[in-house]
CSV table of C-alpha atoms in Angstrom, one decimal:
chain,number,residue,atom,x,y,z
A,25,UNK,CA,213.4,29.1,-47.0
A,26,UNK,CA,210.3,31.2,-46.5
A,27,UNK,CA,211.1,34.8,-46.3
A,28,UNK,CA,210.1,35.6,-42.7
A,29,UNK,CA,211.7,32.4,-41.5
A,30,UNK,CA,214.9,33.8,-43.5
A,31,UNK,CA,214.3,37.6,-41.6
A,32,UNK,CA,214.2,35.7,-38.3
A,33,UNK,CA,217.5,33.8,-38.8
A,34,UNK,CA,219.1,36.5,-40.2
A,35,UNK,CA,217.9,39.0,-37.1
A,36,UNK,CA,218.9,36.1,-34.7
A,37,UNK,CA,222.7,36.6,-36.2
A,38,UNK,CA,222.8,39.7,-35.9
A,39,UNK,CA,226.1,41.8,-34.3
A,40,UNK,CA,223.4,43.1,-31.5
A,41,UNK,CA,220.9,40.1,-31.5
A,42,UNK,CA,219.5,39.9,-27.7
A,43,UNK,CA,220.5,36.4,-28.0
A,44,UNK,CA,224.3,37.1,-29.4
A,45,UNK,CA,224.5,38.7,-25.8
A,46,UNK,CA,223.0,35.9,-24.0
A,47,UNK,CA,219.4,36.4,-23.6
A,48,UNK,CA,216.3,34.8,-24.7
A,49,UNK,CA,215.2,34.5,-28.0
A,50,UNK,CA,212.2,37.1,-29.1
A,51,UNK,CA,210.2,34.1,-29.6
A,52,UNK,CA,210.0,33.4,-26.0
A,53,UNK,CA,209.4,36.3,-24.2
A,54,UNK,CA,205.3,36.3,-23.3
A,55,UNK,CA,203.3,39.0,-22.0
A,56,UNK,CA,201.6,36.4,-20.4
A,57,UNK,CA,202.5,36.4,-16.4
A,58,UNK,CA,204.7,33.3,-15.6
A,59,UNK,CA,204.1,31.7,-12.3
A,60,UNK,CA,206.2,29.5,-9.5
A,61,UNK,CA,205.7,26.2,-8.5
A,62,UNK,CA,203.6,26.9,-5.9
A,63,UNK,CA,201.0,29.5,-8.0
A,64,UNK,CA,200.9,27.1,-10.8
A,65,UNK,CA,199.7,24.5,-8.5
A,66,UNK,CA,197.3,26.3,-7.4
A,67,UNK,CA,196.1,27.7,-10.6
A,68,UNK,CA,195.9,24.9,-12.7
A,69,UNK,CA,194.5,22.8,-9.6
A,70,UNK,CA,191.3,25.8,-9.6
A,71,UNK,CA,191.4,25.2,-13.6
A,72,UNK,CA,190.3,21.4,-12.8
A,73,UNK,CA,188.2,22.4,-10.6
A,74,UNK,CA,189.3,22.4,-7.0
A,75,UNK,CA,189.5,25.4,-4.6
A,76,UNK,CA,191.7,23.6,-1.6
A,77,UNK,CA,195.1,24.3,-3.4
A,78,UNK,CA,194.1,28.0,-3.5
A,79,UNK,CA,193.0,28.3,-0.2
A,80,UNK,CA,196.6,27.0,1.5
A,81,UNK,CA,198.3,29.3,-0.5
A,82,UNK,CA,196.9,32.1,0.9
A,83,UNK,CA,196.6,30.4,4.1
A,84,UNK,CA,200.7,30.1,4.1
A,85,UNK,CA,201.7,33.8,2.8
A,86,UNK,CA,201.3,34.9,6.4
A,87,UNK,CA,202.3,38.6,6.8
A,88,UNK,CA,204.4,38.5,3.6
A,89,UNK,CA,201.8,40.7,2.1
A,90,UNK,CA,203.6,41.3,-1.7
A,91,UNK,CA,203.1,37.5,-2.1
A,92,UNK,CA,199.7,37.6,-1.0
A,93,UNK,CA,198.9,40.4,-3.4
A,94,UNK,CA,200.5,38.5,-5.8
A,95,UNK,CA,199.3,35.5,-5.5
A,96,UNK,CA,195.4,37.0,-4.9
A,97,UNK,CA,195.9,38.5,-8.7
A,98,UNK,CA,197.5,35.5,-10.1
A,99,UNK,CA,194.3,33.2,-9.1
A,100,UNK,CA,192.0,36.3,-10.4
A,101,UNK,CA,193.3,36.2,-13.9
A,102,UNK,CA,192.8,32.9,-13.7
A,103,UNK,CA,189.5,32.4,-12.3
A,104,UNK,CA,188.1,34.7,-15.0
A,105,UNK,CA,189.5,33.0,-17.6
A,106,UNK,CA,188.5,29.7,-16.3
A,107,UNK,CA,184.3,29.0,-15.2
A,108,UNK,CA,184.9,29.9,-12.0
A,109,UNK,CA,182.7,27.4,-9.9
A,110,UNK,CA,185.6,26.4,-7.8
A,111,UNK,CA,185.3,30.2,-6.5
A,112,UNK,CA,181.8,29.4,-6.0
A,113,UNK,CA,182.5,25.9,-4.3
A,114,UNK,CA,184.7,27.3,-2.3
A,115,UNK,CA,182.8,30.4,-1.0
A,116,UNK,CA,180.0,27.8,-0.3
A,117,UNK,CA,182.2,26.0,1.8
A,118,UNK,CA,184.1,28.8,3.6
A,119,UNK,CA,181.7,31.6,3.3
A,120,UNK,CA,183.4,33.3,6.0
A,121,UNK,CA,187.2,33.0,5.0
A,122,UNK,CA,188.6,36.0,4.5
A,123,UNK,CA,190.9,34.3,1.9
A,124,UNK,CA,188.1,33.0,-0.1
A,125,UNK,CA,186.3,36.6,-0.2
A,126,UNK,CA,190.0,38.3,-1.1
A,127,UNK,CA,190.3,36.0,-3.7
A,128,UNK,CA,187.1,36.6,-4.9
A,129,UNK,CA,187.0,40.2,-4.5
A,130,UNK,CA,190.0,39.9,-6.5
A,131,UNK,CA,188.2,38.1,-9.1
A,132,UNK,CA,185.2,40.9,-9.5
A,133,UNK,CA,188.0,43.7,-10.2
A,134,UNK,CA,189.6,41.8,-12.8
A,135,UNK,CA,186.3,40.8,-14.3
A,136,UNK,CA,185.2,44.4,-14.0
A,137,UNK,CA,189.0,45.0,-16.7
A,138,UNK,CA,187.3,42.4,-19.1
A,139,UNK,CA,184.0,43.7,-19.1
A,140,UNK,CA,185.3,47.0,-19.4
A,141,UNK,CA,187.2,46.0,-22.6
A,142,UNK,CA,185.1,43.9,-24.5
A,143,UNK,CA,184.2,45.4,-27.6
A,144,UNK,CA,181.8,43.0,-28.4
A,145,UNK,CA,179.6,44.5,-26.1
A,146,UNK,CA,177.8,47.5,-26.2
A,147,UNK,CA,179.4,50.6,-24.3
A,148,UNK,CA,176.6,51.3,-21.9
A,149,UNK,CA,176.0,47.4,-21.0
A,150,UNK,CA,179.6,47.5,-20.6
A,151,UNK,CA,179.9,50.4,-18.3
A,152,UNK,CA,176.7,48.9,-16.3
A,153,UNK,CA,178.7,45.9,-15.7
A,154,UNK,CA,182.2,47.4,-15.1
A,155,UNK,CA,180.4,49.0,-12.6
A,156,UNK,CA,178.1,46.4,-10.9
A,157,UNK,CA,181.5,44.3,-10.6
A,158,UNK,CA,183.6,47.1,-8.9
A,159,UNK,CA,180.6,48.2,-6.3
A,160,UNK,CA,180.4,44.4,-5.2
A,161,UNK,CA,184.2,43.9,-5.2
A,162,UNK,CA,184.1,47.4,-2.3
A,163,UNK,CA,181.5,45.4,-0.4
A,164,UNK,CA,183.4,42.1,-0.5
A,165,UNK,CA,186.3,43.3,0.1
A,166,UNK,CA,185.1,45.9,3.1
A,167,UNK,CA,183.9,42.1,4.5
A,168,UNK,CA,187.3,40.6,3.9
A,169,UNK,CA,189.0,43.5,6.1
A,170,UNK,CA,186.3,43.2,9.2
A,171,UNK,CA,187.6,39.6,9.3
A,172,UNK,CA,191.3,40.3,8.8
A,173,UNK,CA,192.0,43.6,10.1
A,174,UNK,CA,195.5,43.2,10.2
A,175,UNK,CA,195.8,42.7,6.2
A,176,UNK,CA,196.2,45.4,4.1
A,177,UNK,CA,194.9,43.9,0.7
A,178,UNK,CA,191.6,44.3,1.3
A,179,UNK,CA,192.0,48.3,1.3
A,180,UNK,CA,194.7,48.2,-1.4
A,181,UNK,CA,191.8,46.1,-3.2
A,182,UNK,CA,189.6,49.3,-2.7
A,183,UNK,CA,192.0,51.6,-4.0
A,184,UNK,CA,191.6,49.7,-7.3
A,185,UNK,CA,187.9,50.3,-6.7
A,186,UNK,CA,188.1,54.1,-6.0
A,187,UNK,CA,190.2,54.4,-9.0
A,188,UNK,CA,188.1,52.3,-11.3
A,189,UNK,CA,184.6,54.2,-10.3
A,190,UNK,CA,186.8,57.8,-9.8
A,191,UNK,CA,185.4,58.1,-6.3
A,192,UNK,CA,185.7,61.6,-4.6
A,193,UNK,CA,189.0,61.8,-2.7
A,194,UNK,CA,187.5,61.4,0.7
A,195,UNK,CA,186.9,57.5,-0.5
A,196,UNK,CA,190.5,57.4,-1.8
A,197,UNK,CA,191.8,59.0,1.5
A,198,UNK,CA,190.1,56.1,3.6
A,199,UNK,CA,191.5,53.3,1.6
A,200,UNK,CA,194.9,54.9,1.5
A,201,UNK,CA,194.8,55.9,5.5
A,202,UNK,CA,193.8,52.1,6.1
A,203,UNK,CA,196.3,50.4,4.1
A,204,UNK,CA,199.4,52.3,5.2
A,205,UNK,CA,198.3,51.5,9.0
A,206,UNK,CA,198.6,47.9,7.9
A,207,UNK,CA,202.0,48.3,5.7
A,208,UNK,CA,202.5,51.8,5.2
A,209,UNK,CA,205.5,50.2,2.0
A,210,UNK,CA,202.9,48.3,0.3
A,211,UNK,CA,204.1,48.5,-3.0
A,212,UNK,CA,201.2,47.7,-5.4
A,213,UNK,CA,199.3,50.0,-2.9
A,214,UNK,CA,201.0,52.8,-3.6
A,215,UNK,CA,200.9,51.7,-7.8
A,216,UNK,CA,197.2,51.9,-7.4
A,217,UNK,CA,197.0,55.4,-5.5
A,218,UNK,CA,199.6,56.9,-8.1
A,219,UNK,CA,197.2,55.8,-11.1
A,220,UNK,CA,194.3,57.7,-8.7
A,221,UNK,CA,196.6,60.5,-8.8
A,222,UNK,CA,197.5,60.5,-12.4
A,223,UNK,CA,193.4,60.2,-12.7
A,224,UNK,CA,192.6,63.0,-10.1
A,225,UNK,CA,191.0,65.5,-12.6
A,226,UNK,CA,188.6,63.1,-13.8
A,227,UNK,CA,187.6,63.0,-9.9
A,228,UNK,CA,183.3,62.7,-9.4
A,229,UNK,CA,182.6,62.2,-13.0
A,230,UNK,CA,180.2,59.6,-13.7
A,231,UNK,CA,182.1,56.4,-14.9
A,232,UNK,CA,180.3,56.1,-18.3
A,233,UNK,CA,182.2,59.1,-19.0
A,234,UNK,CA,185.4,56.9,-19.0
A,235,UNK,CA,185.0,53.2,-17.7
A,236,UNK,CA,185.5,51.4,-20.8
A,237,UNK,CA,188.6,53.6,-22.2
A,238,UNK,CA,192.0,52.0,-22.0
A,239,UNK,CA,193.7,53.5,-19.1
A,240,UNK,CA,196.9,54.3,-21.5
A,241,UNK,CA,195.3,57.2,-22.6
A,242,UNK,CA,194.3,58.7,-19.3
A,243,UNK,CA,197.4,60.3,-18.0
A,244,UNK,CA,197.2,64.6,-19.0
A,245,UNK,CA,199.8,66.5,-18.5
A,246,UNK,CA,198.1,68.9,-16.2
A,247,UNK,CA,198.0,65.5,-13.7
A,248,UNK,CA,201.4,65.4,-14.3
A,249,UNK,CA,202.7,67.6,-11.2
A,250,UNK,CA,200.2,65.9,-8.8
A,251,UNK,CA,201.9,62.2,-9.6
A,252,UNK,CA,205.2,63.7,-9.5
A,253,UNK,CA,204.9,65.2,-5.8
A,254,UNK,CA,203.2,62.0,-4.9
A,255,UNK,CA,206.0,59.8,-6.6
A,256,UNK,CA,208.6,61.5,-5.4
A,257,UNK,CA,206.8,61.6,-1.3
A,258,UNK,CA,206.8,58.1,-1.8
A,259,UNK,CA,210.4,56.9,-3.4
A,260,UNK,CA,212.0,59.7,-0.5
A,261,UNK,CA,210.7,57.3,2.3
A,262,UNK,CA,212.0,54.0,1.0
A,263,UNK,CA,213.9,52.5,-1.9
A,264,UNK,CA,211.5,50.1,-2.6
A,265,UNK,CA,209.3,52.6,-4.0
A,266,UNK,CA,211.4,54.6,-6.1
A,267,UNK,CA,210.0,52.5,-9.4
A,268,UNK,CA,206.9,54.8,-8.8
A,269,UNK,CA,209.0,58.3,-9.8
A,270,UNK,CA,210.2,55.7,-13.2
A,271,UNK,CA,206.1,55.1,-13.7
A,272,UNK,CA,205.7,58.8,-13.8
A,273,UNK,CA,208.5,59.3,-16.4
A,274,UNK,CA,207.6,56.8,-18.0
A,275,UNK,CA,203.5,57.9,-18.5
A,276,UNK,CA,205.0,61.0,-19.3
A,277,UNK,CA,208.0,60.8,-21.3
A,278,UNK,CA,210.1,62.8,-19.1
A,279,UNK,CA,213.3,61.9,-18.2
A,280,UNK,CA,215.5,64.8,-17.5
A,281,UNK,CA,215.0,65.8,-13.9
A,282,UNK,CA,218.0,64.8,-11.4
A,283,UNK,CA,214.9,62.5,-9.4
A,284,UNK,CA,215.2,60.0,-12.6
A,285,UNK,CA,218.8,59.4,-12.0
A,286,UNK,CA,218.0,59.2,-8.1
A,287,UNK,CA,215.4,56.9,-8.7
A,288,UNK,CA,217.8,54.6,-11.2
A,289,UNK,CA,220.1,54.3,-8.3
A,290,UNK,CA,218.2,54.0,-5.7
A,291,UNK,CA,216.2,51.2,-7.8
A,292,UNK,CA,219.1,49.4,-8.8
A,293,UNK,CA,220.4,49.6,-5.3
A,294,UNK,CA,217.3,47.9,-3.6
A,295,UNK,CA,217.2,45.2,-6.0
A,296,UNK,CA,220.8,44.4,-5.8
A,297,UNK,CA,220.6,44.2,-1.8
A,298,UNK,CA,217.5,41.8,-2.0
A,299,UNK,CA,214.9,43.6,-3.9
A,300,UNK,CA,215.1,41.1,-6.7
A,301,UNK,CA,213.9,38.3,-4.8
A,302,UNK,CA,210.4,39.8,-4.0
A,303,UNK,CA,207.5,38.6,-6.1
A,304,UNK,CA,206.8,42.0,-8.0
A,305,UNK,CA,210.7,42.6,-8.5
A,306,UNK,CA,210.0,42.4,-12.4
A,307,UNK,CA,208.1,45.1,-12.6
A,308,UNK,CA,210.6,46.9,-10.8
A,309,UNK,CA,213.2,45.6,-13.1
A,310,UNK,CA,211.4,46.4,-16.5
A,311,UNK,CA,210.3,50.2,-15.1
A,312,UNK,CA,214.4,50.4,-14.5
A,313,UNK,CA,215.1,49.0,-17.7
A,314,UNK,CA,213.2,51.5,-20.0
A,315,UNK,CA,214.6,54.1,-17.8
A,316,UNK,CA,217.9,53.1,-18.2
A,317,UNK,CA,217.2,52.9,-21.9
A,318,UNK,CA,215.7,56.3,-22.0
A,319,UNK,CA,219.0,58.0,-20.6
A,320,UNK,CA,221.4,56.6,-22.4
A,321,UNK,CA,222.1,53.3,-19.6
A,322,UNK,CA,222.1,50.9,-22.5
A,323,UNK,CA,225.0,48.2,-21.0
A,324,UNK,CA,223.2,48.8,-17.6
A,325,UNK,CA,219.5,47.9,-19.4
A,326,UNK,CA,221.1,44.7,-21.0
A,327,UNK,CA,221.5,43.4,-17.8
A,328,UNK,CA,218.0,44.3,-16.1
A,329,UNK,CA,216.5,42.5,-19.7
A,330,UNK,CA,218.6,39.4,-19.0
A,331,UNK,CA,217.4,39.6,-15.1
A,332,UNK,CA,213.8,39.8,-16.6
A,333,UNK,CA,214.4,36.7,-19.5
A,334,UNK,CA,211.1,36.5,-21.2
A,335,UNK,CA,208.7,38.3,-18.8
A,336,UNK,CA,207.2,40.9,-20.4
A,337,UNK,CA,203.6,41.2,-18.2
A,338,UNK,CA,204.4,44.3,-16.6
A,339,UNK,CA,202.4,47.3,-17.2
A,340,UNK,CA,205.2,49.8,-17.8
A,341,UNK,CA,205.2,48.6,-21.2
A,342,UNK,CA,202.0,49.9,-22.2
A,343,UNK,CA,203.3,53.4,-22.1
A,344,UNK,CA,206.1,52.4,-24.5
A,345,UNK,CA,203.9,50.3,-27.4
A,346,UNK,CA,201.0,49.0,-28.7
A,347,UNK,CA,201.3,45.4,-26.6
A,348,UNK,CA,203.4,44.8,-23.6
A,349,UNK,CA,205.3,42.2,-25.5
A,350,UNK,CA,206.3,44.5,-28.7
A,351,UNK,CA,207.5,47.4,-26.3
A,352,UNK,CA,209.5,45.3,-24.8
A,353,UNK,CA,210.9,43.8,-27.7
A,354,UNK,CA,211.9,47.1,-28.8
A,355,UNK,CA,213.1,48.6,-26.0
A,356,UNK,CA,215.2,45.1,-25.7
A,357,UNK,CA,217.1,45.6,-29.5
A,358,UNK,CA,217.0,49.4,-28.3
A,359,UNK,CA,219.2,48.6,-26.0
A,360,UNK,CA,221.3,45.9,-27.3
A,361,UNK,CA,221.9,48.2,-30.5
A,362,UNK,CA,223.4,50.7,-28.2
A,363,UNK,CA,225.1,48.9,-26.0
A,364,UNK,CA,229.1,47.7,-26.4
A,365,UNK,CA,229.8,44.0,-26.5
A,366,UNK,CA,231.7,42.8,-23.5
């Protein structure tokens, strides 16, 4: 027997192997997002080509806007990873759909994160294109919200786009006042204005100055008392947002103050009473699993890793490790190491 195969047999038999307590295997957890039924339909149907799948999936999230987001970033990924003429095809055919522009808009930010990371490109083409992608993503999506001006994504869309060009904070104050008229608990709105927040001291420089750096590095400690006060704000009016004071610890490494502890409760309490059946609940779960690891919660963690079985997308983890998936991996044996067998 080779020796890694004999390390990995031997680690999977271990007294406090994630999988003698019940949980998947290491091999199986992915930092790749894993979608439902109804996304994968949709996604692989756009891979082959066809828009129509994507367009009554956003037709039928309705006012459920956390599966819209969702569901906007899932085809995004997608589309950029795929040619991309059924975007075309269908913007052709439904040039004034505000689903078809969403999606799209959605599709020039996360082409904007590619470009911005491609280090097979030059840094200043890079930052030209970073740029050109997020400046048409504001105009598309300031079309999508004239023709849905109830929906909210279109300005939590812009947030991304104030953050990503560091836009003065009269920009970011728009976006923000919009969205929260539309769902003042929009959840991944208030992620994106926390990472403006974290980024406020970088506010008005040009974005060659920092476009194509990884945004794991950008979080100083003198931006640390600005995220907190808006973390803390947010997690006071709602449950649902008391993940955002675990992001803060978490980009910080702080995990002392009382509002952790709050925010563990609180956390585990909304996704107990329902939480966990919201599209984005694992990135609730895996922000309150490293917190839980981080103060000593170990049994309490075991449980939010087997709630979370091999997703390991969310972007908590990139404050913890090199990769999403390796952070989570350790934080995982972390915790099972730690934590008595029932």
């Amino acid at each position: 027997m080779a020796r890694s195969a004999l390390h990995r047999l031997l680690a999977r038999h271990a007294p406090h192997a994630p999988t003698r307590r019940g949980l998947v295997d290491d091999a199986e957890v992915t930092a790749r997002p894993l979608l439902d039924d109804v996304l994968r339909t949709a996604v692989e149907a756009a891979e082959d080509g066809s828009w129509r799948p994507a367009s009554r999936l956003l037709a039928t999230t309705g006012w459920n806007w956390e599966r819209r987001w969702e569901a906007v970033q899932a085809l995004a990924a997608h589309a950029d990873e795929a040619d991309g003429d059924w975007m075309q095809d269908w913007l052709l055919e439904q040039p004034h759909s505000p689903d078809a522009i969403t999606a799209h808009t959605g599709w020039l930010i996360a082409h904007a994160e590619v470009l911005r990371h491609d280090r097979a490109v030059p840094k200043a083409t890079r930052v030209r294109g970073f740029r050109r992608a997020l400046v048409a993503a504001s105009d598309r999506a300031g079309d999508a919200a004239r023709l849905a001006p109830d929906d909210p994504t279109p300005w939590a869309q812009q947030l991304a786009v104030v953050h990503g060009l560091r836009l003065p904070e009269e920009k970011f104050a728009r976006a923000w006042k919009e969205l929260l008229d539309r769902d003042p608990l929009h959840r991944a709105g208030h992620a994106l204005a926390l990472r403006y927040r974290w980024d406020s001291h970088l506010t008005g420089q040009a974005p060659s100055a920092r476009a194509p750096e990884p945004d794991a590095a950008l979080y100083p400690a003198d931006s640390y008392p600005e995220a907190l006060d808006f973390a803390d704000q947010a997690a006071e009016s709602s449950p649902s947002l008391s993940w955002l004071r675990l992001l803060v610890a978490a980009q910080a490494d702080h995990w002392g103050e009382p509002a952790v502890a709050a925010s563990i409760s609180a956390t585990t309490g909304w996704l107990r009473d329902g939480g966990g059946d919201a599209p984005d609940a694992r990135h609730h779960r895996a922000a309150l699993a490293l917190a839980l690891v981080r103060t000593g919660g170990h049994a309490e963690a075991v449980e939010q890793f087997r709630a979370l079985g091999r997703r390991a997308d969310s972007p908590v983890w990139d404050h913890v490790g090199p990769t999403r998936r390796s952070a989570f991996l350790g934080t995982r044996a972390e915790a099972c190491r730690n934590s008595p067998r029932g």
